[in-house]
CSV table of C-alpha atoms in Angstrom, one decimal:
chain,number,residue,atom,x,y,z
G,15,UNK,CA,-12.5,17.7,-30.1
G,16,UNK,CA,-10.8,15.5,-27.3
G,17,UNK,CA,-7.3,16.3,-26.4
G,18,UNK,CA,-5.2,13.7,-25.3
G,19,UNK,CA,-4.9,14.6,-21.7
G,20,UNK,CA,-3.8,12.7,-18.4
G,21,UNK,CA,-5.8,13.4,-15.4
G,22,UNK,CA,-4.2,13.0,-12.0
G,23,UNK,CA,-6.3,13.8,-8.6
G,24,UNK,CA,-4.6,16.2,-6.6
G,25,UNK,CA,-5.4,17.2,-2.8
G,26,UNK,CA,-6.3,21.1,-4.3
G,27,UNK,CA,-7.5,22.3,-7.4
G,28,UNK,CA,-5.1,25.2,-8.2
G,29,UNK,CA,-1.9,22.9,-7.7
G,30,UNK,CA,-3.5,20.1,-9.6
G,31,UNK,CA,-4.5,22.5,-12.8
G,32,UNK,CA,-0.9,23.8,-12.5
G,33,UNK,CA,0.6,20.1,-12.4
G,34,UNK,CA,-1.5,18.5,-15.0
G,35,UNK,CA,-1.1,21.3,-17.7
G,36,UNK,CA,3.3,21.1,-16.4
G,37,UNK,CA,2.6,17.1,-17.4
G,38,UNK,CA,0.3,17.3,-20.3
G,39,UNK,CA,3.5,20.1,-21.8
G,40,UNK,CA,6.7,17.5,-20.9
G,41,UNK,CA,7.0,18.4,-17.6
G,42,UNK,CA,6.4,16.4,-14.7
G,43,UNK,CA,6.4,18.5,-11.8
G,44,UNK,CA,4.4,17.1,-8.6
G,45,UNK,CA,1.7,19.0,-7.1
G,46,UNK,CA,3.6,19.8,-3.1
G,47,UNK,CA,6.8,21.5,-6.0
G,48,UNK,CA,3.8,23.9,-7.2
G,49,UNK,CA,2.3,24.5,-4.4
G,50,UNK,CA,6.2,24.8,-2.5
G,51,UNK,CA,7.4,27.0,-5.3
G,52,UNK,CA,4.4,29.4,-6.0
G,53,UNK,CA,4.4,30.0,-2.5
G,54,UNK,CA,0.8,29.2,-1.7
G,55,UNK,CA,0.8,28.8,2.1
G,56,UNK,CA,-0.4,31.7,3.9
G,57,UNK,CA,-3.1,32.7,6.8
G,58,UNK,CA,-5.2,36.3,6.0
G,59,UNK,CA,-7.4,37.6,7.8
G,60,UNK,CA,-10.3,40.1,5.9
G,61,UNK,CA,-12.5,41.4,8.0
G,62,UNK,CA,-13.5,44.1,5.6
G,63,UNK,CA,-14.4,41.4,2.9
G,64,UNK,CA,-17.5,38.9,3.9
G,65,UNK,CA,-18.2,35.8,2.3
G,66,UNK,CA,-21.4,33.6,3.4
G,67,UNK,CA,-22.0,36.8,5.6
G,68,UNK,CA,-18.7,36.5,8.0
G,69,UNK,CA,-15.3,37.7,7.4
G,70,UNK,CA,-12.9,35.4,4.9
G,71,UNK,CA,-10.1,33.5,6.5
G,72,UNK,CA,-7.6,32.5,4.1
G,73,UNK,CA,-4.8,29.3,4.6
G,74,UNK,CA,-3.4,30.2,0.9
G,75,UNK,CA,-2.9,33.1,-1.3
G,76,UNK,CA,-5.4,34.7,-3.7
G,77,UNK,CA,-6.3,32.7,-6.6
G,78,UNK,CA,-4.0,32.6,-9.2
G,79,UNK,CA,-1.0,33.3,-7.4
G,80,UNK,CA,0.4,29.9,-7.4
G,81,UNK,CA,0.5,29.7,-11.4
G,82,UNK,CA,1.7,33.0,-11.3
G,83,UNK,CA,4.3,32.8,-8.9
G,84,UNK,CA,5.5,29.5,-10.6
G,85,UNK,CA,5.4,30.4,-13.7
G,86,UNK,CA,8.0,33.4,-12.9
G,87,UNK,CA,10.2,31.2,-10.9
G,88,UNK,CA,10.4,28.5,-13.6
G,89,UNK,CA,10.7,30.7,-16.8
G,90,UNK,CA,7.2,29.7,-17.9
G,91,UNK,CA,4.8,32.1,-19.9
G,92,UNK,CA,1.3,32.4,-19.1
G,93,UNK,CA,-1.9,33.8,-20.9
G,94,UNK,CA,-5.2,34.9,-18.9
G,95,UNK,CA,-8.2,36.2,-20.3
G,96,UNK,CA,-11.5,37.3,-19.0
G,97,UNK,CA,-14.3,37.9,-20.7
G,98,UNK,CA,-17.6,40.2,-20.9
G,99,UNK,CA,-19.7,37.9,-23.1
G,100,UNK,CA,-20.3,34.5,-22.5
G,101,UNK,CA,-20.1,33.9,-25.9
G,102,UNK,CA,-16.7,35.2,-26.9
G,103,UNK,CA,-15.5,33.1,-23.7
G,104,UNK,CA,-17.1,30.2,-24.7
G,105,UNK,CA,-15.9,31.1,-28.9
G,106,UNK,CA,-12.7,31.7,-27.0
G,107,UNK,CA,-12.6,28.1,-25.4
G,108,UNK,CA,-13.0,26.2,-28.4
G,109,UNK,CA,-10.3,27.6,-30.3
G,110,UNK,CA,-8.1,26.8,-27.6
G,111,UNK,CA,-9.5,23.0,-27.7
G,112,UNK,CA,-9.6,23.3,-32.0
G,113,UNK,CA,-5.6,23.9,-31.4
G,114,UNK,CA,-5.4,20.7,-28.9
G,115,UNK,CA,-4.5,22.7,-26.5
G,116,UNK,CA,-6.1,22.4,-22.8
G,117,UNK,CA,-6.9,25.0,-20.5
G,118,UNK,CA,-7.6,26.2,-17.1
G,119,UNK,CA,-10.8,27.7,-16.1
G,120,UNK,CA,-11.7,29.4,-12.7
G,121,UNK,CA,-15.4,28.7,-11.8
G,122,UNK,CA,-18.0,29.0,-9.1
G,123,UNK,CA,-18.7,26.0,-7.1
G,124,UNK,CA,-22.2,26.5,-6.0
G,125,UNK,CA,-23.9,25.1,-9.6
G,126,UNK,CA,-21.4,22.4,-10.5
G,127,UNK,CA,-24.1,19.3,-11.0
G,128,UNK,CA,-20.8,16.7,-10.3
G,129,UNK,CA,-20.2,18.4,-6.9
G,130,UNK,CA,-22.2,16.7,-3.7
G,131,UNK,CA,-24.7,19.7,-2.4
G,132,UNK,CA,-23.3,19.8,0.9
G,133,UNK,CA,-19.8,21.4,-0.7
G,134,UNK,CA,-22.2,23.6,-3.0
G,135,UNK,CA,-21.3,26.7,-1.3
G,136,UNK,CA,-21.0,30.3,-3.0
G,137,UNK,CA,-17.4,30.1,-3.5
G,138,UNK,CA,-16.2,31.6,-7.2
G,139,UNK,CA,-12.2,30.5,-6.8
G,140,UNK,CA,-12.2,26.6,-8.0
G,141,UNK,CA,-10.1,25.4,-10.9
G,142,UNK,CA,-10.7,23.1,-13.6
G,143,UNK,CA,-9.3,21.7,-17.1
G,144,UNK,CA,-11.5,21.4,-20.1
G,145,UNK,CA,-9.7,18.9,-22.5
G,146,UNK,CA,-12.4,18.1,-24.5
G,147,UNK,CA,-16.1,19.1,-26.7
G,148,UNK,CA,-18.2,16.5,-27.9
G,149,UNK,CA,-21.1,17.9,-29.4
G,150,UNK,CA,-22.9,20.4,-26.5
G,151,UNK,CA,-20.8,18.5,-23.9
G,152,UNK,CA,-17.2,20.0,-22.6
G,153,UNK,CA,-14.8,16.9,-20.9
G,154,UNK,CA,-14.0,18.5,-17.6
G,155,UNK,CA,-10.6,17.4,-15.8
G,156,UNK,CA,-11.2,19.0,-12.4
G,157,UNK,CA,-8.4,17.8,-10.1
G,158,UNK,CA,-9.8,17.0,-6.9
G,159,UNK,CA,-12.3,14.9,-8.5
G,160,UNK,CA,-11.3,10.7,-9.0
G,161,UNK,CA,-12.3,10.6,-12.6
G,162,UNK,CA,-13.1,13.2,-15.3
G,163,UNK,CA,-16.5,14.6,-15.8
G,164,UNK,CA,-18.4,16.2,-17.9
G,165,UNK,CA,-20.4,19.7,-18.3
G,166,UNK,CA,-23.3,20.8,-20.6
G,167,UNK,CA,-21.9,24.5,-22.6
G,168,UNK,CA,-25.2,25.6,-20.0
G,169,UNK,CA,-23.8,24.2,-17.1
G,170,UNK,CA,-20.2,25.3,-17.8
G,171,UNK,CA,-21.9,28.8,-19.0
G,172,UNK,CA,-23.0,29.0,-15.4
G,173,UNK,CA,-20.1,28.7,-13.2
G,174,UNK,CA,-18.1,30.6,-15.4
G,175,UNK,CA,-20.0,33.6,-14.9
G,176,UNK,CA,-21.1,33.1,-11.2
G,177,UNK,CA,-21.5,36.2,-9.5
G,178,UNK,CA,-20.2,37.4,-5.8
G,179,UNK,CA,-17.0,37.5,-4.2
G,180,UNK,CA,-14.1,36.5,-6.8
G,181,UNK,CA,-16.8,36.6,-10.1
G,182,UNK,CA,-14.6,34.6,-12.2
G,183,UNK,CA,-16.2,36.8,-15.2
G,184,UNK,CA,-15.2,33.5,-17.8
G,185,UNK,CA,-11.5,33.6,-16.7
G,186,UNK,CA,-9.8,31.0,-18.9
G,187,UNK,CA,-5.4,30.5,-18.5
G,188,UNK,CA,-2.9,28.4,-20.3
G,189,UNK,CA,0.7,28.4,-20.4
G,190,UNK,CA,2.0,29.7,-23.9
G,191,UNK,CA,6.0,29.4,-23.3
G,192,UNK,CA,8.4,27.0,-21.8
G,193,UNK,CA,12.3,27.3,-21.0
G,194,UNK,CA,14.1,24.1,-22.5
G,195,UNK,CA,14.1,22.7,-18.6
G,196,UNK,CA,13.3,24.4,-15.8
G,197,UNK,CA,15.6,25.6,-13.0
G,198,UNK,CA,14.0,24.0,-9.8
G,199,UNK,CA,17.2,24.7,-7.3
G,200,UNK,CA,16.6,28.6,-7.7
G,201,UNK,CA,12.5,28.4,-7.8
G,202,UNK,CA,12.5,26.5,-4.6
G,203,UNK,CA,14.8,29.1,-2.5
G,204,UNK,CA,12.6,31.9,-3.8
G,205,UNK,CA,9.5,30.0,-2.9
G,206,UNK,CA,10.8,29.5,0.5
G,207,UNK,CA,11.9,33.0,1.5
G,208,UNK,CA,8.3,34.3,-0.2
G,209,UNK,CA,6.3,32.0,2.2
G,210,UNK,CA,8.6,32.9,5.0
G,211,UNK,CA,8.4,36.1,5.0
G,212,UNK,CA,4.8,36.4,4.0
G,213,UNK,CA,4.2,34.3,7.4
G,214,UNK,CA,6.0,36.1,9.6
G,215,UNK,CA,5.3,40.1,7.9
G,216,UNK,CA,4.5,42.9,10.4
G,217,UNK,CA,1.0,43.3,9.4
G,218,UNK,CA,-2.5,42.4,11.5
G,219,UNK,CA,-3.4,41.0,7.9
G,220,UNK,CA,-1.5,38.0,7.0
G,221,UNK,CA,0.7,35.5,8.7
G,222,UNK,CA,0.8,34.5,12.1
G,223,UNK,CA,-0.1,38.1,13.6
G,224,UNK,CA,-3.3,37.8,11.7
G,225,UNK,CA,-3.3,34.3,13.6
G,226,UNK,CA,-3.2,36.3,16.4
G,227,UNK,CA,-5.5,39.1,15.6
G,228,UNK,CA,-8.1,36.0,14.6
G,229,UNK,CA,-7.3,34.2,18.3
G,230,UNK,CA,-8.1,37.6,20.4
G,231,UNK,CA,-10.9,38.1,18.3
G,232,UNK,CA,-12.6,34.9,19.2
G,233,UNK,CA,-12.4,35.4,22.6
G,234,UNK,CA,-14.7,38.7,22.1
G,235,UNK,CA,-17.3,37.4,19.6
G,236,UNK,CA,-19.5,35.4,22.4
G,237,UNK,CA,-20.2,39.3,24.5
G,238,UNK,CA,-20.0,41.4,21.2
G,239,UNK,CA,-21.9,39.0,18.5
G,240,UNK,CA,-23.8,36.7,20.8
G,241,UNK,CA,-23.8,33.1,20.3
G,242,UNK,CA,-25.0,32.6,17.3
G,243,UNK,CA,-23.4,35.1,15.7
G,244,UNK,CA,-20.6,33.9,17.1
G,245,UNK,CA,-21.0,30.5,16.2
G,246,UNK,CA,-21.3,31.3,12.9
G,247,UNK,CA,-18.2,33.2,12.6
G,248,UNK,CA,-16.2,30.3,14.2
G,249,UNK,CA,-18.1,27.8,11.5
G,250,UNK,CA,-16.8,30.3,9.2
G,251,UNK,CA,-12.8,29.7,10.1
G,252,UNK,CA,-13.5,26.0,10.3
G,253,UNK,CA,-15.4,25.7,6.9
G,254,UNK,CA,-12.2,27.7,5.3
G,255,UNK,CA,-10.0,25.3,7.2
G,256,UNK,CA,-11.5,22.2,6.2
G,257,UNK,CA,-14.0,22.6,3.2
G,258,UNK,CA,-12.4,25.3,1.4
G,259,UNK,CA,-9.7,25.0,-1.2
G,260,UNK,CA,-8.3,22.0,1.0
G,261,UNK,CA,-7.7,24.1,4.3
G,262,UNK,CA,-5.0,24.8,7.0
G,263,UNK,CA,-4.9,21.8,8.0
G,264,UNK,CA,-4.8,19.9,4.3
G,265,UNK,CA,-2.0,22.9,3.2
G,266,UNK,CA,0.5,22.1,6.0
G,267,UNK,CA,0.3,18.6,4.7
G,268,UNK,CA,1.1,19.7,1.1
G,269,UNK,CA,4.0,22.2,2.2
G,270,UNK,CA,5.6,19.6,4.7
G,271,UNK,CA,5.5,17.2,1.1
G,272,UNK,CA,6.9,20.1,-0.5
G,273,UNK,CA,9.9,20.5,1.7
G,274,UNK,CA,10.8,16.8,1.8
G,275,UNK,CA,11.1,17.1,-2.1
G,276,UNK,CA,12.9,20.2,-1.5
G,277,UNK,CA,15.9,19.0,0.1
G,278,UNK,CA,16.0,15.8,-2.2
G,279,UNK,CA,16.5,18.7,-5.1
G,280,UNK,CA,18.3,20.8,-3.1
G,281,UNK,CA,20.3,18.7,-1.0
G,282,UNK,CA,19.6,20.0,2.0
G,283,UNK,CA,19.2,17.2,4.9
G,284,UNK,CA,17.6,20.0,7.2
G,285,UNK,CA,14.2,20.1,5.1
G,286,UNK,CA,12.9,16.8,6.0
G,287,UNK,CA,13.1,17.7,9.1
G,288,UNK,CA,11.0,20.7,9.1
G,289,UNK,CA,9.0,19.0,6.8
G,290,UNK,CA,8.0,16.5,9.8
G,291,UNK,CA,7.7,19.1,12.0
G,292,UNK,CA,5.0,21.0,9.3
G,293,UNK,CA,3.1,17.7,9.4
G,294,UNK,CA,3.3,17.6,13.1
G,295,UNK,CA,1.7,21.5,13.0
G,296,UNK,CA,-0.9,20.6,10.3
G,297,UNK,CA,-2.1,17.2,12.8
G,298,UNK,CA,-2.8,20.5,15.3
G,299,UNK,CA,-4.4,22.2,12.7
G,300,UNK,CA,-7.0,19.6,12.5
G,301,UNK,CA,-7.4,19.4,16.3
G,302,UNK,CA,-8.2,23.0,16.3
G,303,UNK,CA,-10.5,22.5,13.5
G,304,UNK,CA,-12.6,19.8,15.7
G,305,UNK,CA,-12.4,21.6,19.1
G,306,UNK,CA,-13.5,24.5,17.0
G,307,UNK,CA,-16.4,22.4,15.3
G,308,UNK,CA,-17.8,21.2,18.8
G,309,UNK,CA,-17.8,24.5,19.7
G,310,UNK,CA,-20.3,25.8,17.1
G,311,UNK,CA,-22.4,23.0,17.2
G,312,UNK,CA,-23.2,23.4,21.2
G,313,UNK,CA,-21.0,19.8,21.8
G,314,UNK,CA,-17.7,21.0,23.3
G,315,UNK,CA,-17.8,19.9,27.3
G,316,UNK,CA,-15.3,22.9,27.8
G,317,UNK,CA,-16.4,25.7,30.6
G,318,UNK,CA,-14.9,28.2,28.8
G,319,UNK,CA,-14.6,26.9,25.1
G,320,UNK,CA,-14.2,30.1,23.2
G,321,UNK,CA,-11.3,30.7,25.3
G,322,UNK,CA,-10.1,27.4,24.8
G,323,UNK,CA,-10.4,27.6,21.1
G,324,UNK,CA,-8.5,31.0,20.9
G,325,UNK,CA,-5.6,29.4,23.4
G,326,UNK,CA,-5.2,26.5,20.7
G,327,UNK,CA,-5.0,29.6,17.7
G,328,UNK,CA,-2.9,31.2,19.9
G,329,UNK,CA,-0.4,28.6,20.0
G,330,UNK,CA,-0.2,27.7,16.5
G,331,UNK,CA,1.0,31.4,15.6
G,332,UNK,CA,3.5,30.6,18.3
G,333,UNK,CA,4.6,27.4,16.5
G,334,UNK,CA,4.5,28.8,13.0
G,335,UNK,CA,6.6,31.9,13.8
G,336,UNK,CA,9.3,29.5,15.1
G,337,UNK,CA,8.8,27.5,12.3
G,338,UNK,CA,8.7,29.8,9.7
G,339,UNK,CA,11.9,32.3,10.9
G,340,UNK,CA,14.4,28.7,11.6
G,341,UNK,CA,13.4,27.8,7.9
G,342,UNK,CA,13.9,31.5,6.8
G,343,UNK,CA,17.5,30.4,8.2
G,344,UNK,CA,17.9,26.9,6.8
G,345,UNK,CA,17.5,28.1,3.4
């Protein structure tokens, strides 16, 4: 069983899935319209929920979001299932590839064999498309990956039913309906005003208050934690920055693409503009991220680097709020 399937690498895996599937059905929707229109870009902070033993900081929305949320937008149907028994999920799976029909799968990272160890982390939210069986062997399209790969029905056994945070529990998805074309003009604005006001919402939780509650934070964890504690926790924010389902840094990148497209669709000469400035906030992104980084690893030549750190946090929620409530206006 081998599906006819394109694979294209995208910069993360949820957009990719989303954008490969949208191409393998007739569609050709580019990843940064996925990304723009299921409104993926956020900043959480859950302090209540621990991953790798510190709290989770999240640059996008929970898993499956995006597809959801673009689905919706575009007048597409989508089926998920989950599953108790790896066999019904793996019985499951090949009737899907039986019907030539490809699907998405939401796995663990840490026992993917293709993966190099040092991004082997315990992290249940990646994405993949299986297009393929050949004999015991599935053909894997995993999106951020150059080529396709392969998995052994043990292997993919495994990281479908990794356990922790996010158990994916065999969590296959597929789109099952499509509108005749699909209205972008109207899925954009939606996608917009959803990320705006998610980023700017008056709770400690998400957005750039949470920005905020994260920057204040670091300047306790040194007196609170101690240092290695604290070290850890700041490794923590980096590692979800950078590492992480492509990071802060990597999704400012992929919205400011997604607002250049934007105003091409929608005609709009003000996006490009805000896409450059997005770019211009992800590049300080990434100079928090290595600031941050020398911190943790006892090379910053800063007196008083936490506080240094939290300044730079501190004056990206500044940026973004300004950002985020002139685009609120723009669109």
């Amino acid at each position: 069983m081998q599906i006819d399937f394109t694979h294209k690498q995208s910069a993360h895996c949820e957009n990719g899935v989303v954008s490969n599937l949208m191409r393998h059905n007739g569609f050709e929707v580019s990843e940064p319209m996925v990304f723009g229109i299921g409104s993926g870009l956020l900043f959480s902070y859950l302090p209540f929920l621990k991953v790798n033993y510190a709290p989770v900081f999240t640059y996008r929305v929970m898993p499956g979001l995006i597809f959801n949320r673009f689905a919706k937008r575009v007048g597409i149907k989508v089926k998920r299932e989950k599953f108790k028994s790896p066999g019904d999920a793996q019985a499951r799976l090949d009737l899907n590839l039986a019907n030539n029909n490809p699907v998405g799968l939401q796995v663990g990272v840490f026992q993917l064999p293709y993966f190099p160890e040092e991004y082997r982390f315990h992290f249940n939210a990646h994405n993949m498309v299986v297009y393929g069986k050949a004999g015991n062997t599935y053909l894997i399209s995993d999106p951020v990956m150059e080529d396709v790969t392969t998995l052994t029905d043990k292997e993919l056994e495994k990281v479908r039913f990794a356990k922790g945070a996010f158990a994916p529990k065999g969590h296959m998805y597929y789109p099952i309906a499509f509108p005749k074309s699909l209205d972008l003009e109207k899925a954009i604005v939606k996608g917009i005003k959803h990320t705006c006001r998610d980023m700017i919402a008056p709770v400690p939780i998400v957005g750039v208050r949470a920005m905020r509650w994260v920057a204040k934070n670091i300047r306790k964890w040194p007196q609170k934690l101690g240092t290695k504690k604290a070290n850890h926790y700041l490794g923590q924010i980096v590692r979800m920055q950078e590492e992480i389902g492509t990071g802060g840094g990597g999704f400012r990148y992929i919205y400011a693409a997604f607002l250049q497209e934007a105003g091409k669709v929608l005609k709009n000469e003000k996006l490009p503009e805000f896409s450059k400035e997005m770019t211009e906030i992800g590049d300080q992104w990434r100079d928090f991220a290595l600031e941050a980084s020398r911190v943790y690893k006892n090379r910053s030549v800063q007196t008083d680097a936490y506080n240094k750190v939290a300044d730079q946090l501190m004056d990206l929620a500044q940026k973004e709020e300004i950002f985020f409530k002139a685009l609120r206006k723009a669109i």
